[in-house]
Short mmCIF file of C-alpha atoms in Angstrom, two decimals:
data_model
loop_
_atom_site.label_atom_id
_atom_site.label_comp_id
_atom_site.label_asym_id
_atom_site.label_seq_id
_atom_site.Cartn_x
_atom_site.Cartn_y
_atom_site.Cartn_z
CA MET A 1 3.99 -9.93 -1.73
CA GLU A 2 4.65 -6.63 0.04
CA PRO A 3 3.67 -6.55 3.75
CA ILE A 4 1.47 -3.57 4.59
CA ARG A 5 3.72 -2.52 7.45
CA HIS A 6 6.67 -2.30 5.04
CA ILE A 7 4.65 0.11 2.89
CA ILE A 8 3.42 2.38 5.70
CA GLY A 9 6.84 2.25 7.38
CA ARG A 10 8.26 4.27 4.49
CA ARG A 11 5.64 6.97 4.93
CA SER A 12 4.22 9.22 7.60
CA LYS A 13 4.30 7.94 11.18
CA ASP A 14 0.74 9.23 11.57
CA ILE A 15 -0.59 6.17 9.74
CA ARG A 16 -2.15 3.50 11.96
CA PHE A 17 -2.66 -0.05 10.75
CA TYR A 18 -5.14 -2.56 12.23
CA GLU A 19 -5.18 -6.19 11.11
CA ALA A 20 -8.86 -6.86 11.68
CA GLN A 21 -12.19 -7.26 9.96
CA CYS A 22 -14.65 -4.38 9.80
CA THR A 23 -18.00 -5.91 10.73
CA ASP A 24 -20.26 -2.90 11.18
CA ILE A 25 -20.55 0.85 10.70
CA ASP A 26 -22.50 3.60 12.47
CA MET A 27 -22.81 6.37 9.89
CA THR A 28 -24.47 8.76 12.36
CA LYS A 29 -21.57 8.60 14.84
CA LYS A 30 -19.03 8.03 12.04
CA GLU A 31 -17.80 4.93 13.79
CA LEU A 32 -16.46 1.56 12.59
CA VAL A 33 -16.59 -1.73 14.48
CA LEU A 34 -13.49 -3.92 14.07
CA GLU A 35 -13.24 -7.58 15.06
CA GLN A 36 -9.81 -9.02 15.77
CA GLY A 37 -9.51 -12.80 15.64
CA GLU A 38 -8.95 -15.71 13.29
CA GLU A 39 -12.66 -16.52 13.13
CA LEU A 40 -15.48 -14.03 13.43
CA ASP A 41 -17.51 -16.39 15.64
CA SER A 42 -14.55 -17.15 17.93
CA ALA A 43 -15.05 -16.52 21.62
CA SER A 44 -11.58 -14.96 21.81
CA ASN A 45 -12.43 -12.15 19.38
CA GLN A 46 -11.85 -8.61 20.56
CA SER A 47 -14.03 -5.75 19.36
CA THR A 48 -12.64 -2.28 18.72
CA ARG A 49 -14.39 0.91 17.68
CA ILE A 50 -12.67 3.68 15.76
CA ASN A 51 -13.96 6.99 14.48
CA TYR A 52 -13.49 8.47 11.03
CA ASP A 53 -13.89 11.83 9.33
CA TYR A 54 -13.67 10.48 5.79
CA LEU A 55 -13.99 6.80 4.97
CA VAL A 56 -12.60 5.07 1.87
CA VAL A 57 -13.83 1.52 1.23
CA GLY A 58 -11.37 -0.47 -0.88
CA ILE A 59 -12.03 -4.03 0.28
CA GLY A 60 -11.91 -5.59 -3.17
CA GLY A 61 -13.96 -8.64 -4.07
CA THR A 62 -14.00 -12.35 -3.43
CA TYR A 63 -14.69 -15.36 -5.62
CA ASN A 64 -18.19 -15.81 -7.05
CA THR A 65 -19.54 -19.36 -7.27
CA PHE A 66 -22.88 -18.20 -8.75
CA GLY A 67 -24.55 -20.65 -6.36
CA THR A 68 -23.09 -23.66 -8.17
CA PRO A 69 -23.35 -26.71 -5.87
CA GLY A 70 -20.07 -28.20 -4.69
CA VAL A 71 -17.76 -25.37 -5.76
CA GLU A 72 -17.06 -24.09 -2.24
CA LYS A 73 -16.28 -27.61 -1.02
CA TYR A 74 -14.20 -29.08 -3.84
CA ALA A 75 -12.70 -26.27 -5.96
CA CYS A 76 -9.56 -24.19 -5.47
CA PHE A 77 -9.71 -20.44 -5.96
CA LEU A 78 -7.36 -17.68 -7.13
CA LYS A 79 -7.97 -14.81 -4.71
CA GLU A 80 -5.98 -15.20 -1.49
CA MET A 81 -2.36 -16.09 -0.70
CA GLY A 82 -3.49 -19.32 0.96
CA ASP A 83 -5.04 -20.45 -2.32
CA VAL A 84 -1.54 -20.87 -3.79
CA SER A 85 -0.56 -23.51 -1.24
CA LYS A 86 -3.87 -25.29 -1.69
CA ILE A 87 -3.47 -25.51 -5.46
CA ARG A 88 0.12 -26.70 -5.15
CA ARG A 89 -0.91 -29.40 -2.70
CA ARG A 90 -3.77 -30.58 -4.93
CA ILE A 91 -1.52 -30.83 -7.99
CA LYS A 92 1.31 -32.51 -6.06
CA ASP A 93 -1.04 -35.03 -4.40
CA ALA A 94 -2.73 -35.84 -7.71
CA ILE A 95 0.61 -36.53 -9.42
CA GLU A 96 1.90 -38.65 -6.54
CA LYS A 97 -1.29 -40.73 -6.42
CA ALA A 98 -1.18 -41.20 -10.20
CA SER A 99 2.35 -42.58 -9.98
CA PHE A 100 1.21 -45.76 -8.20
CA ALA A 101 1.07 -48.82 -10.45
CA ASN A 102 -1.89 -50.46 -8.73
CA ILE A 103 -4.52 -47.93 -9.86
CA SER A 104 -6.64 -48.21 -12.98
CA GLU A 105 -5.90 -46.19 -16.12
CA ALA A 106 -9.28 -44.50 -15.76
CA GLU A 107 -8.40 -43.34 -12.25
CA ARG A 108 -4.95 -42.19 -13.41
CA ASP A 109 -6.53 -40.18 -16.24
CA ARG A 110 -8.91 -38.58 -13.75
CA LEU A 111 -6.13 -37.60 -11.34
CA LEU A 112 -4.09 -36.06 -14.16
CA HIS A 113 -6.98 -34.02 -15.55
CA MET A 114 -6.77 -30.35 -14.42
CA VAL A 115 -9.81 -28.16 -15.02
CA VAL A 116 -9.84 -24.35 -14.98
CA VAL A 117 -13.26 -22.67 -14.87
CA GLY A 118 -13.38 -19.13 -16.25
CA GLY A 119 -12.03 -17.83 -19.56
CA GLY A 120 -11.15 -14.31 -18.46
CA PRO A 121 -7.55 -13.08 -18.11
CA THR A 122 -7.11 -14.84 -14.73
CA GLY A 123 -8.26 -18.23 -15.99
CA VAL A 124 -6.33 -17.95 -19.26
CA GLU A 125 -3.10 -16.90 -17.55
CA PHE A 126 -3.39 -19.71 -15.00
CA ALA A 127 -3.99 -22.28 -17.74
CA GLY A 128 -0.93 -20.93 -19.58
CA GLU A 129 1.25 -21.11 -16.48
CA LEU A 130 -0.02 -24.62 -15.76
CA HIS A 131 0.97 -25.70 -19.26
CA ASP A 132 4.46 -24.24 -18.70
CA LEU A 133 4.82 -26.18 -15.45
CA ILE A 134 4.00 -29.42 -17.27
CA ALA A 135 6.13 -28.73 -20.36
CA ASP A 136 9.19 -27.29 -18.61
CA ASP A 137 9.36 -29.10 -15.28
CA LEU A 138 7.02 -32.05 -14.84
CA SER A 139 8.30 -33.45 -18.13
CA ARG A 140 11.70 -33.81 -16.41
CA TRP A 141 10.49 -34.86 -12.96
CA VAL A 142 7.80 -37.36 -13.99
CA PRO A 143 8.23 -37.94 -17.75
CA GLU A 144 6.08 -41.07 -17.64
CA LEU A 145 3.10 -38.99 -16.36
CA ALA A 146 3.67 -35.56 -17.90
CA SER A 147 2.48 -36.65 -21.35
CA LYS A 148 -0.79 -37.87 -19.80
CA ILE A 149 -1.64 -34.63 -17.96
CA ARG A 150 -4.56 -32.79 -19.54
CA ILE A 151 -5.75 -29.20 -19.08
CA THR A 152 -9.34 -28.15 -19.81
CA LEU A 153 -10.53 -24.54 -19.72
CA VAL A 154 -14.30 -24.07 -19.29
CA GLU A 155 -15.97 -20.81 -20.36
CA SER A 156 -19.69 -20.04 -20.48
CA LEU A 157 -19.35 -17.49 -23.32
CA PRO A 158 -18.64 -18.31 -26.99
CA ASN A 159 -14.98 -17.22 -26.65
CA VAL A 160 -12.33 -16.73 -23.99
CA LEU A 161 -11.08 -13.21 -23.18
CA PRO A 162 -14.33 -11.48 -24.24
CA SER A 163 -12.95 -8.00 -23.50
CA PHE A 164 -9.99 -8.43 -25.90
CA ASP A 165 -9.79 -7.80 -29.64
CA LYS A 166 -11.10 -10.67 -31.77
CA LYS A 167 -7.70 -11.14 -33.40
CA LEU A 168 -6.12 -11.74 -29.99
CA VAL A 169 -8.92 -14.10 -28.99
CA TYR A 170 -8.31 -16.13 -32.15
CA TYR A 171 -4.54 -16.12 -31.55
CA THR A 172 -5.01 -17.30 -27.95
CA GLN A 173 -7.36 -20.10 -28.96
CA LEU A 174 -4.95 -21.15 -31.71
CA MET A 175 -2.01 -21.26 -29.26
CA PHE A 176 -4.08 -23.25 -26.77
CA LYS A 177 -4.92 -25.76 -29.47
CA LYS A 178 -1.22 -26.12 -30.37
CA THR A 179 -0.19 -26.61 -26.75
CA GLY A 180 -2.95 -29.13 -26.07
CA ILE A 181 -5.15 -27.03 -23.76
CA ASN A 182 -8.73 -28.15 -24.35
CA LEU A 183 -11.28 -25.31 -24.62
CA LEU A 184 -14.93 -25.86 -23.71
CA THR A 185 -16.77 -22.67 -24.69
CA ASN A 186 -20.52 -22.09 -24.42
CA THR A 187 -20.25 -24.39 -21.43
CA THR A 188 -21.62 -23.80 -17.92
CA VAL A 189 -20.71 -25.76 -14.80
CA LYS A 190 -23.88 -27.10 -13.19
CA LYS A 191 -22.37 -28.83 -10.17
CA VAL A 192 -19.07 -30.06 -8.78
CA ASP A 193 -18.68 -33.36 -6.98
CA GLU A 194 -15.62 -34.83 -5.30
CA LYS A 195 -14.28 -36.46 -8.46
CA THR A 196 -16.45 -35.13 -11.30
CA LEU A 197 -18.09 -31.94 -12.52
CA THR A 198 -21.25 -31.69 -14.56
CA VAL A 199 -21.29 -29.20 -17.42
CA SER A 200 -24.01 -28.06 -19.79
CA ASN A 201 -23.53 -26.85 -23.35
CA SER A 202 -25.70 -23.78 -24.01
CA VAL A 203 -25.88 -24.50 -27.75
CA SER A 204 -26.84 -28.19 -27.77
CA GLY A 205 -28.39 -28.24 -24.29
CA SER A 206 -26.61 -31.51 -23.50
CA GLU A 207 -25.05 -32.25 -20.10
CA THR A 208 -21.75 -34.07 -19.63
CA GLU A 209 -20.01 -35.46 -16.56
CA ILE A 210 -16.26 -34.81 -16.59
CA PRO A 211 -13.82 -36.57 -14.21
CA TYR A 212 -11.10 -34.32 -12.76
CA GLY A 213 -8.19 -34.45 -10.34
CA THR A 214 -7.81 -30.71 -9.69
CA ILE A 215 -10.34 -27.94 -10.36
CA VAL A 216 -9.51 -24.23 -10.14
CA TRP A 217 -12.38 -21.72 -10.12
CA ALA A 218 -11.65 -18.34 -11.76
CA ALA A 219 -15.14 -17.54 -12.98
CA GLY A 220 -15.87 -14.14 -11.49
CA ILE A 221 -15.99 -11.99 -8.37
CA ARG A 222 -18.59 -10.70 -5.94
CA ALA A 223 -18.65 -8.09 -3.19
CA ARG A 224 -17.31 -8.89 0.27
CA GLN A 225 -19.53 -8.91 3.34
CA PHE A 226 -18.76 -5.36 4.54
CA ALA A 227 -20.03 -3.97 1.24
CA HIS A 228 -23.39 -5.64 1.92
CA THR A 229 -23.33 -4.39 5.52
CA LEU A 230 -22.90 -0.83 4.27
CA ARG A 231 -25.54 -1.32 1.57
CA ALA A 232 -28.03 -2.42 4.23
CA LYS A 233 -27.72 0.99 5.94
CA VAL A 234 -29.19 2.74 2.87
CA PRO A 235 -31.23 0.03 1.09
CA ASP A 236 -33.38 2.50 -0.85
CA VAL A 237 -30.32 3.86 -2.68
CA GLN A 238 -27.91 0.91 -2.67
CA THR A 239 -30.04 -1.43 -4.74
CA SER A 240 -27.36 -3.47 -6.52
CA GLY A 241 -26.36 -6.82 -5.07
CA ARG A 242 -23.03 -6.64 -6.96
CA GLY A 243 -21.53 -4.00 -4.68
CA LEU A 244 -21.56 -0.33 -3.65
CA ILE A 245 -23.06 2.09 -6.15
CA ILE A 246 -20.76 5.10 -6.59
CA ASP A 247 -20.95 8.29 -8.64
CA ASP A 248 -18.32 9.99 -10.81
CA TYR A 249 -16.61 11.35 -7.67
CA LEU A 250 -16.39 7.83 -6.17
CA ARG A 251 -18.88 8.80 -3.46
CA VAL A 252 -21.00 5.95 -2.10
CA GLN A 253 -24.54 6.92 -2.99
CA GLY A 254 -26.84 7.58 -0.03
CA THR A 255 -23.99 8.24 2.42
CA GLU A 256 -22.02 11.23 3.70
CA ASP A 257 -18.20 11.39 3.56
CA ILE A 258 -17.81 7.79 2.37
CA TRP A 259 -15.99 6.89 -0.85
CA ALA A 260 -15.34 3.51 -2.44
CA LEU A 261 -13.12 2.16 -5.22
CA GLY A 262 -12.08 -1.04 -6.92
CA ASP A 263 -13.88 -4.37 -7.18
CA CYS A 264 -16.34 -3.65 -4.36
CA THR A 265 -18.06 -0.93 -6.40
CA VAL A 266 -20.69 -0.70 -9.11
CA SER A 267 -20.04 2.02 -11.67
CA LYS A 268 -19.70 2.58 -15.41
CA ASN A 269 -16.13 1.24 -15.24
CA ALA A 270 -15.20 -2.43 -15.43
CA PRO A 271 -13.75 -4.11 -12.29
CA LEU A 272 -10.14 -4.01 -13.48
CA ALA A 273 -6.88 -3.57 -11.54
CA GLN A 274 -5.87 -0.50 -13.54
CA VAL A 275 -9.27 1.10 -12.85
CA ALA A 276 -8.78 0.64 -9.11
CA SER A 277 -5.21 1.99 -9.35
CA GLN A 278 -6.31 5.13 -11.17
CA GLN A 279 -9.21 5.60 -8.75
CA GLY A 280 -6.84 5.44 -5.79
CA LYS A 281 -4.46 7.99 -7.29
CA TRP A 282 -7.33 10.30 -8.24
CA LEU A 283 -8.91 10.12 -4.78
CA SER A 284 -5.63 10.79 -2.96
CA LYS A 285 -5.06 13.91 -5.09
CA ALA A 286 -8.65 14.99 -4.44
CA PHE A 287 -8.19 14.66 -0.67
CA ASN A 288 -4.91 16.59 -0.80
CA THR A 289 -6.63 19.37 -2.75
CA MET A 290 -9.48 19.48 -0.24
CA ALA A 291 -7.05 19.56 2.70
CA LYS A 292 -5.31 22.70 1.42
CA ASP A 293 -8.36 24.85 2.14
CA ARG A 294 -8.67 24.49 5.90
CA ASN A 295 -11.19 27.34 6.07
CA GLU A 296 -13.85 25.06 4.63
CA ARG A 297 -13.63 22.32 7.25
CA THR A 298 -17.27 22.92 8.19
CA ILE A 299 -18.39 21.74 4.75
CA SER A 300 -18.80 18.00 4.33
CA GLY A 301 -16.23 16.24 2.21
CA SER A 302 -18.95 14.85 -0.05
CA SER A 303 -19.94 18.44 -0.95
CA LEU A 304 -16.44 19.93 -0.92
CA ILE A 305 -15.06 17.46 -3.45
CA LEU A 306 -17.57 18.73 -6.02
CA THR A 307 -16.10 22.23 -5.91
CA LYS A 308 -12.42 21.30 -5.64
CA THR A 309 -12.01 18.57 -8.25
CA SER A 310 -13.26 17.31 -11.59
CA PRO A 311 -15.03 13.95 -11.89
CA PHE A 312 -12.94 10.78 -12.14
CA VAL A 313 -12.34 9.71 -15.74
CA TYR A 314 -10.78 6.34 -16.47
CA SER A 315 -8.09 6.22 -19.14
CA SER A 316 -7.30 2.74 -20.45
CA ASN A 317 -3.64 1.79 -20.56
CA GLY A 318 -4.44 -1.26 -22.63
CA SER A 319 -4.86 -4.94 -21.83
CA LEU A 320 -2.24 -7.65 -21.33
CA ALA A 321 -2.44 -11.38 -20.73
CA TYR A 322 0.08 -14.21 -20.58
CA ILE A 323 -1.04 -17.31 -22.52
CA GLY A 324 1.82 -19.75 -21.85
CA GLY A 325 4.81 -20.94 -23.83
CA GLU A 326 6.59 -17.62 -23.18
CA LYS A 327 3.93 -15.85 -25.26
CA ALA A 328 1.57 -13.05 -24.33
CA ILE A 329 -1.02 -10.84 -25.99
CA ALA A 330 -1.48 -7.07 -25.75
CA GLU A 331 -4.04 -4.51 -26.83
CA LEU A 332 -2.48 -1.06 -26.48
CA PRO A 333 -4.09 2.34 -27.13
CA PHE A 334 -2.41 4.48 -29.79
CA PHE A 335 -4.12 7.83 -30.27
CA ASN A 336 -7.65 6.89 -31.38
CA LYS A 337 -6.74 3.35 -32.39
CA SER A 338 -5.54 0.17 -30.73
CA ILE A 339 -2.43 -1.86 -31.48
CA VAL A 340 -2.90 -5.61 -31.09
CA VAL A 341 0.18 -7.81 -30.79
CA GLY A 342 1.02 -11.28 -29.57
CA GLY A 343 4.02 -13.57 -29.28
CA PRO A 344 7.35 -13.96 -27.43
CA PHE A 345 8.27 -10.25 -27.58
CA THR A 346 4.92 -9.35 -26.04
CA SER A 347 5.77 -11.72 -23.20
CA VAL A 348 8.90 -9.65 -22.48
CA PHE A 349 6.78 -6.50 -22.48
CA TRP A 350 4.25 -8.19 -20.16
CA LYS A 351 7.00 -9.06 -17.66
CA ALA A 352 8.44 -5.55 -17.79
CA TYR A 353 5.01 -4.05 -17.15
CA CYS A 354 4.41 -6.43 -14.21
CA LEU A 355 7.69 -5.32 -12.61
CA TRP A 356 6.88 -1.65 -13.23
CA GLU A 357 3.49 -1.93 -11.55
CA LEU A 358 4.80 -3.46 -8.32
CA SER A 359 4.69 -1.25 -5.24
CA SER A 360 8.43 -1.07 -4.50
CA VAL A 361 11.91 -1.74 -5.85
CA ARG A 362 12.16 -4.50 -3.24
CA SER A 363 9.17 -6.33 -4.72
CA SER A 364 10.38 -5.82 -8.29
CA LEU A 365 13.80 -7.27 -7.47
CA SER A 366 12.22 -10.18 -5.61
CA VAL A 367 9.98 -11.10 -8.57
CA ALA A 368 12.78 -10.65 -11.11
CA THR A 369 15.02 -12.89 -8.99
CA ASP A 370 12.29 -15.54 -8.83
CA TRP A 371 11.99 -15.47 -12.63
CA ALA A 372 15.77 -15.82 -12.97
CA LYS A 373 15.86 -18.78 -10.56
CA ARG A 374 12.99 -20.41 -12.44
CA ALA A 375 14.84 -20.01 -15.74
CA MET A 376 18.01 -21.59 -14.30
CA PHE A 377 16.65 -24.24 -11.96
CA GLY A 378 13.00 -24.69 -12.90
CA ARG A 379 9.82 -24.28 -10.90
CA THR A 380 8.86 -25.93 -7.65
CA ILE A 381 5.55 -27.29 -6.37
CA SER A 382 6.78 -27.66 -2.81
CA VAL A 383 4.02 -26.92 -0.34
CA ASP A 384 4.41 -24.34 2.47
#
């Protein structure tokens, strides 16, 4: 993780950083309302107002439960840094409870059953990493329990990784079968209770109750609250509940001098990390181009960007996913075709790409060091 102040400290001193939540916007005055405090309803919160000339909304998304009962209360998520500690604690507590001799075998099986909901890249990669933890480390720490730990991946569609090539989907499902990861496709979670989840098969229509010890929800994203706050200012134009509707210049429709990018937007591009990265680079270049012509300051940025730049066009760099067992899959563009590969070598390529995409040499060295320590000494599930 790279602290924001480390990033802005290497750049212009004109940058100001506020750790706060933006709770409202006045588009007429071009003014934002910021709330500083741990909880928005806290009496100790302090409100601050700041003005803007141009506004870029890049707030990302948050987990989407699709209104499934019990998910918020009982599931772990994969969005925030705090989620890591929560997952570690759940897994550690489940293993420690399962080690007691005075519990029933049924209860032990429940505690050692780990369920991942969502068969996209996030869910697949987490299931793969979870398998590695069991095979490489828990098998040495708790050998009497490691062989009893089960992983189940639940996906509502017919296959996992629906955006990948069919050959890679087949390869992933084959590797999961070999490593003992149970796949439940065409399966939707209906509700989550404290110790069980109820799933429904879309083909047979049957419902099944599945006991679990740890459940991790990676089944999709939705817009954060500020996106809905901004949408409410122009409800006639911003009609999508999924996020902010933008055009090919990343302008938020129905507003003036407001742009948006990443997972909080609705556009013809998929909500992918590389889309958001390219959008950010494109928009920064567009602003720099606009800033060169200071004689046109009287023209709004929303109008000026049309004359100074070309529309944003996303160029796919391919798709990568780690599937466990030091194997990965990749779909890479090559002229007008795609190269699909999978296996141990692809895992090396995946790691190299991850290091390349990090924001600084400091972060790259830190991650590489962590991987080296893991290879020499194993993982840890110690809780912060």
